[in-house]
Coordinates of C-alpha atoms and ligand atoms in Angstrom, one line a residue:
M1 CA 87.3 72.1 81.4
T2 CA 84.2 71.8 83.5
V3 CA 84.4 73.9 86.6
E4 CA 82.8 72.4 89.8
T5 CA 81.7 74.9 92.4
R6 CA 82.3 73.3 95.8
A7 CA 81.1 76.1 98.0
S8 CA 79.7 79.6 97.6
S9 CA 79.1 82.6 100.0
R10 CA 77.8 86.1 99.6
C11 CA 80.5 88.7 100.5
F12 CA 80.3 92.5 100.3
G13 CA 77.4 92.3 97.8
G14 CA 79.4 89.9 95.5
E15 CA 80.2 86.2 95.9
V16 CA 83.1 84.0 96.9
H17 CA 83.3 80.6 95.3
Y18 CA 85.6 77.6 95.9
C19 CA 86.0 75.8 92.6
S20 CA 87.8 72.9 91.1
H21 CA 88.5 71.7 87.6
H22 CA 90.6 69.2 85.7
A23 CA 93.8 71.0 84.5
R24 CA 95.5 69.8 81.4
A25 CA 98.8 71.3 82.6
T26 CA 99.1 69.3 85.8
G27 CA 96.9 66.3 84.8
T28 CA 95.2 66.7 88.1
E29 CA 92.2 68.4 89.7
M30 CA 93.2 71.9 90.6
R31 CA 91.4 74.1 93.1
F32 CA 91.0 77.9 93.3
S33 CA 89.0 80.5 95.1
I34 CA 87.4 83.3 93.2
Y35 CA 85.7 86.6 94.3
L36 CA 83.1 88.0 92.0
P37 CA 82.3 91.6 92.8
P38 CA 78.7 92.9 92.7
G39 CA 77.2 93.3 89.2
D40 CA 77.2 91.4 85.9
G41 CA 80.7 92.1 84.7
P42 CA 82.7 91.7 82.6
F43 CA 85.3 92.5 85.4
P44 CA 89.0 93.1 85.3
V45 CA 90.9 90.2 86.9
L46 CA 93.6 90.0 89.5
V47 CA 95.4 86.7 90.0
W48 CA 96.9 86.1 93.4
L49 CA 99.7 83.5 93.9
S50 CA 100.1 82.3 97.4
G51 CA 103.3 81.1 99.3
L52 CA 104.7 77.9 100.7
T53 CA 102.2 75.7 102.5
C54 CA 99.2 77.6 101.2
T55 CA 96.1 76.3 99.5
E56 CA 93.4 78.3 97.7
E57 CA 92.0 79.2 101.1
N58 CA 94.7 81.2 102.9
F59 CA 94.3 84.4 100.8
T60 CA 90.5 84.2 100.8
T61 CA 90.2 83.9 104.6
K62 CA 93.2 86.0 105.8
A63 CA 93.9 88.8 103.4
G64 CA 90.8 90.8 103.9
A65 CA 90.8 91.8 100.2
Y66 CA 87.1 91.6 99.2
R67 CA 85.6 94.8 100.6
K68 CA 88.0 96.8 98.4
A69 CA 87.7 94.3 95.5
A70 CA 83.9 94.9 95.6
E71 CA 84.4 98.7 95.7
L72 CA 86.8 98.5 92.7
G73 CA 84.8 96.0 90.7
L74 CA 87.8 93.6 90.7
M75 CA 87.5 89.8 90.2
V76 CA 90.2 88.1 92.4
V77 CA 91.3 84.5 91.9
A78 CA 93.7 82.6 94.1
P79 CA 94.8 79.2 92.9
D80 CA 96.2 76.4 95.0
T81 CA 100.1 76.4 95.1
S82 CA 100.6 73.0 93.6
P83 CA 99.0 69.9 92.2
R84 CA 97.9 67.5 95.0
G85 CA 96.7 64.0 95.5
E86 CA 97.8 60.5 96.5
D87 CA 99.2 59.8 93.0
V88 CA 101.2 63.1 93.1
A89 CA 104.8 63.2 94.3
D90 CA 105.5 64.8 97.6
A91 CA 108.4 65.5 100.0
D92 CA 108.6 65.4 103.8
S93 CA 109.4 69.1 104.0
Y94 CA 107.2 72.2 103.8
D95 CA 109.3 73.8 101.1
L96 CA 109.2 71.1 98.4
G97 CA 106.4 69.1 96.7
Q98 CA 102.7 69.6 97.5
G99 CA 102.1 73.1 98.6
A100 CA 105.4 74.3 97.1
G101 CA 105.0 74.2 93.3
F102 CA 107.2 77.3 92.8
Y103 CA 105.4 78.3 89.6
V104 CA 107.7 76.3 87.3
D105 CA 107.2 73.4 84.9
A106 CA 109.3 70.6 86.4
T107 CA 111.5 68.6 84.1
E108 CA 112.9 66.1 86.7
E109 CA 111.5 63.0 88.2
P110 CA 109.4 62.4 90.3
W111 CA 108.0 65.9 89.8
A112 CA 107.7 66.3 86.0
P113 CA 104.4 64.5 85.4
H114 CA 102.3 66.9 87.5
F115 CA 104.3 69.9 88.9
R116 CA 103.6 72.3 86.0
M117 CA 102.3 75.4 87.8
Y118 CA 103.9 77.8 85.3
S119 CA 101.7 76.3 82.5
Y120 CA 98.7 76.1 84.8
V121 CA 98.8 79.8 85.8
T122 CA 99.7 81.1 82.4
R123 CA 97.4 78.8 80.3
D124 CA 94.7 76.7 82.0
L125 CA 93.7 79.2 84.7
P126 CA 93.2 82.2 82.3
A127 CA 91.3 79.9 79.9
V128 CA 88.9 78.8 82.6
L129 CA 88.4 82.4 83.9
K130 CA 87.4 83.5 80.4
S131 CA 85.2 80.5 79.6
D132 CA 83.3 80.1 82.9
F133 CA 83.4 83.5 84.6
P134 CA 82.5 87.1 83.7
A135 CA 86.1 88.0 83.2
R136 CA 87.0 91.0 81.0
Q137 CA 89.0 90.0 77.9
G138 CA 92.5 91.3 77.8
P139 CA 95.5 91.4 80.2
M140 CA 95.1 90.7 83.9
G141 CA 96.8 91.8 87.1
L142 CA 99.2 89.5 89.0
S143 CA 100.3 89.6 92.6
G144 CA 101.5 87.2 95.2
H145 CA 103.4 86.5 98.5
S146 CA 106.8 85.1 99.1
M147 CA 107.0 82.0 96.8
G148 CA 103.9 83.5 95.1
G149 CA 105.7 86.9 94.9
H150 CA 108.4 85.1 93.0
G151 CA 105.8 83.5 90.8
A152 CA 104.0 86.9 90.2
L153 CA 107.2 88.7 89.2
T154 CA 108.6 85.9 86.9
L155 CA 105.4 85.0 85.2
A156 CA 104.5 88.7 84.5
L157 CA 108.0 89.5 83.2
H158 CA 107.7 86.5 80.8
H159 CA 104.1 87.2 79.8
P160 CA 103.5 90.9 79.3
E161 CA 100.7 89.8 76.8
L162 CA 98.8 88.2 79.7
F163 CA 99.6 90.7 82.5
A164 CA 99.2 94.5 82.5
S165 CA 100.2 95.0 86.2
V166 CA 102.3 93.2 88.8
S167 CA 102.9 93.6 92.5
A168 CA 104.3 91.4 95.3
F169 CA 104.5 91.1 99.1
A170 CA 107.8 89.9 100.5
P171 CA 108.8 88.1 97.3
I172 CA 111.6 85.6 96.8
V173 CA 113.4 87.9 94.3
S174 CA 116.3 85.7 93.3
P175 CA 115.6 81.9 93.8
T176 CA 119.0 81.1 92.3
R177 CA 120.6 82.8 95.3
C178 CA 118.6 81.7 98.3
P179 CA 118.1 78.3 100.1
W180 CA 114.3 78.0 99.3
G181 CA 115.0 78.6 95.6
E182 CA 118.1 76.5 95.3
K183 CA 116.3 73.5 96.9
A184 CA 113.2 73.8 94.7
L185 CA 114.8 74.7 91.4
S186 CA 117.4 71.9 91.7
A187 CA 114.7 69.4 92.5
Y188 CA 112.2 70.5 89.8
L189 CA 114.7 71.6 87.0
G190 CA 117.9 69.6 87.8
A191 CA 121.3 70.4 89.0
E192 CA 122.4 72.6 86.1
S193 CA 121.8 76.1 87.5
K194 CA 121.8 77.7 84.1
T195 CA 118.3 76.3 83.6
W196 CA 117.1 78.1 86.7
E197 CA 117.9 81.6 85.5
K198 CA 114.7 82.2 83.5
H199 CA 112.9 81.7 86.8
D200 CA 114.9 84.4 88.7
A201 CA 113.0 87.8 88.7
S202 CA 116.2 89.7 89.5
L203 CA 118.2 88.2 86.7
L204 CA 115.2 88.7 84.3
M205 CA 114.8 92.3 85.3
A206 CA 118.5 93.1 85.2
S207 CA 118.6 91.9 81.6
G208 CA 115.7 94.1 80.6
T209 CA 113.0 91.4 80.2
A210 CA 109.7 93.2 79.5
A211 CA 111.4 96.6 80.0
G212 CA 109.0 99.4 79.1
H213 CA 105.9 97.2 79.6
F214 CA 105.1 97.8 83.3
D215 CA 105.1 101.5 84.1
D216 CA 105.8 100.6 87.8
I217 CA 106.1 97.4 89.9
L218 CA 104.9 97.6 93.5
V219 CA 106.7 95.5 96.2
D220 CA 106.0 95.7 99.9
Q221 CA 108.6 94.1 102.3
G222 CA 108.3 94.1 106.1
T223 CA 111.5 95.0 108.0
A224 CA 110.7 92.5 110.8
D225 CA 110.3 89.6 108.3
G226 CA 112.2 86.5 109.7
F227 CA 113.1 85.4 106.1
L228 CA 114.3 88.8 104.9
E229 CA 118.1 88.4 104.9
E230 CA 118.5 84.7 104.0
Q231 CA 115.6 84.0 101.6
L232 CA 114.1 87.3 100.3
R233 CA 116.9 89.7 99.7
P234 CA 114.9 92.6 98.2
E235 CA 118.1 94.7 97.6
L236 CA 118.9 92.3 94.7
L237 CA 115.6 93.3 93.0
E238 CA 116.4 97.0 93.6
E239 CA 119.8 96.6 91.9
A240 CA 118.3 94.6 89.1
A241 CA 115.6 97.3 88.4
R242 CA 118.3 99.9 88.3
Q243 CA 120.3 97.9 85.8
G244 CA 117.4 96.9 83.6
G245 CA 115.7 100.4 83.6
Q246 CA 112.5 99.1 85.3
K247 CA 110.7 101.4 87.6
L248 CA 110.2 99.7 90.9
T249 CA 108.4 101.0 94.0
L250 CA 109.9 98.9 96.9
R251 CA 108.4 100.0 100.2
R252 CA 110.1 98.8 103.4
Q253 CA 107.3 98.6 105.9
D254 CA 108.6 99.2 109.4
G255 CA 108.1 96.3 111.9
Y256 CA 106.0 94.1 109.7
D257 CA 106.7 90.3 109.6
H258 CA 106.0 87.7 106.9
S259 CA 102.5 86.8 107.9
Y260 CA 99.1 87.6 106.5
F261 CA 98.8 90.4 109.1
F262 CA 101.3 92.2 106.9
I263 CA 99.4 91.4 103.7
T264 CA 96.1 92.5 105.1
S265 CA 97.7 95.8 106.2
F266 CA 98.6 96.8 102.6
I267 CA 96.4 94.6 100.3
E268 CA 94.0 97.5 99.6
E269 CA 96.8 99.6 98.2
H270 CA 97.8 96.7 95.9
L271 CA 94.3 96.3 94.7
A272 CA 94.0 100.0 93.9
F273 CA 97.4 99.8 92.1
H274 CA 96.1 97.0 89.9
A275 CA 92.6 98.5 89.4
E276 CA 94.2 101.7 88.1
R277 CA 96.3 99.8 85.5
L278 CA 93.5 97.5 84.4
R279 CA 91.0 100.2 83.8
Ligands
LIG1 N1 107.7 78.0 108.9 C1 106.5 77.9 108.1 C2 106.8 78.4 106.7 C3 105.6 78.5 105.9 C4 105.2 79.9 105.7 O1 105.6 80.9 106.4 N2 104.4 80.1 104.7 C5 104.0 81.4 104.3 C6 104.6 81.7 102.9 S1 106.4 81.6 103.0 C7 106.9 81.7 101.4 O2 106.4 81.3 100.4 C8 102.5 81.4 104.3 O3 101.9 82.2 103.5 N3 101.9 80.7 105.2 C9 100.5 80.5 105.2 C10 99.7 81.4 106.2 O4 98.5 81.4 106.2 O5 100.4 82.2 106.9 C11 106.0 76.5 108.2 O6 106.8 75.7 108.6 O7 104.9 76.2 107.9

């Protein structure tokens, strides 16, 4: 997989790169942004999964993460949220198709040929980080927002060998029980809802998936988030953590909404949470 660097900028003594490469999982070019802190490495890695409508750019330009990442010596990579291109299926709505990959491997047409973000994030992206960047060998950290928070929780619970720490901002905690999730999972995985369950962080956690692996999971949720009651439902994750014996630090942040203003307010605490566990 040859990585093309499309643009680079110096930032807090390190470098931000916008990159692309051919991904076997999606069969398309995939893009990501990556922050390399000052120094030669090898650096511990935090992967950030963005939400609906995002590209590899939203986190890089809006989260304000890199001053702290430089201080902590963390490499931070933010992939695009789906395969893209004229030959890639799409939908007319913001919550399905390009920009809305939901971090699953689609089995249904027209999505199945390219919408394989689960395999991309757990296989192709780690491989490219280790072959082309000064990434430390061993488990990484995983975090994300909303749809990306769902991706972070589910992928980390399924792959404790890949991830040593996990956190999320305003995650979709139970896609089998919210309109965004029901729409995406039925399109990508088919109408049989049994097949959706392995992509539901609350169901996974309640059944003890990866129990004992993560000493804590950090989740921040704004109380003024317009998606809180219908789509996000953090109380389901709290209940699942209790049932599955998983320590969960769920912080309800007073007055914060769903935007990157919320993320930038707490991102440094998440970076520190990961850095401590990746030491
Ligand atoms: N109403 C918006 C919905 C899109 C949106 O809010 N996207 C969020 C993530 S939501 C869950 O995954 C986001 O991160 N947006 C990008 C940003 O830079 O804020 C719409 O219609 O677009």
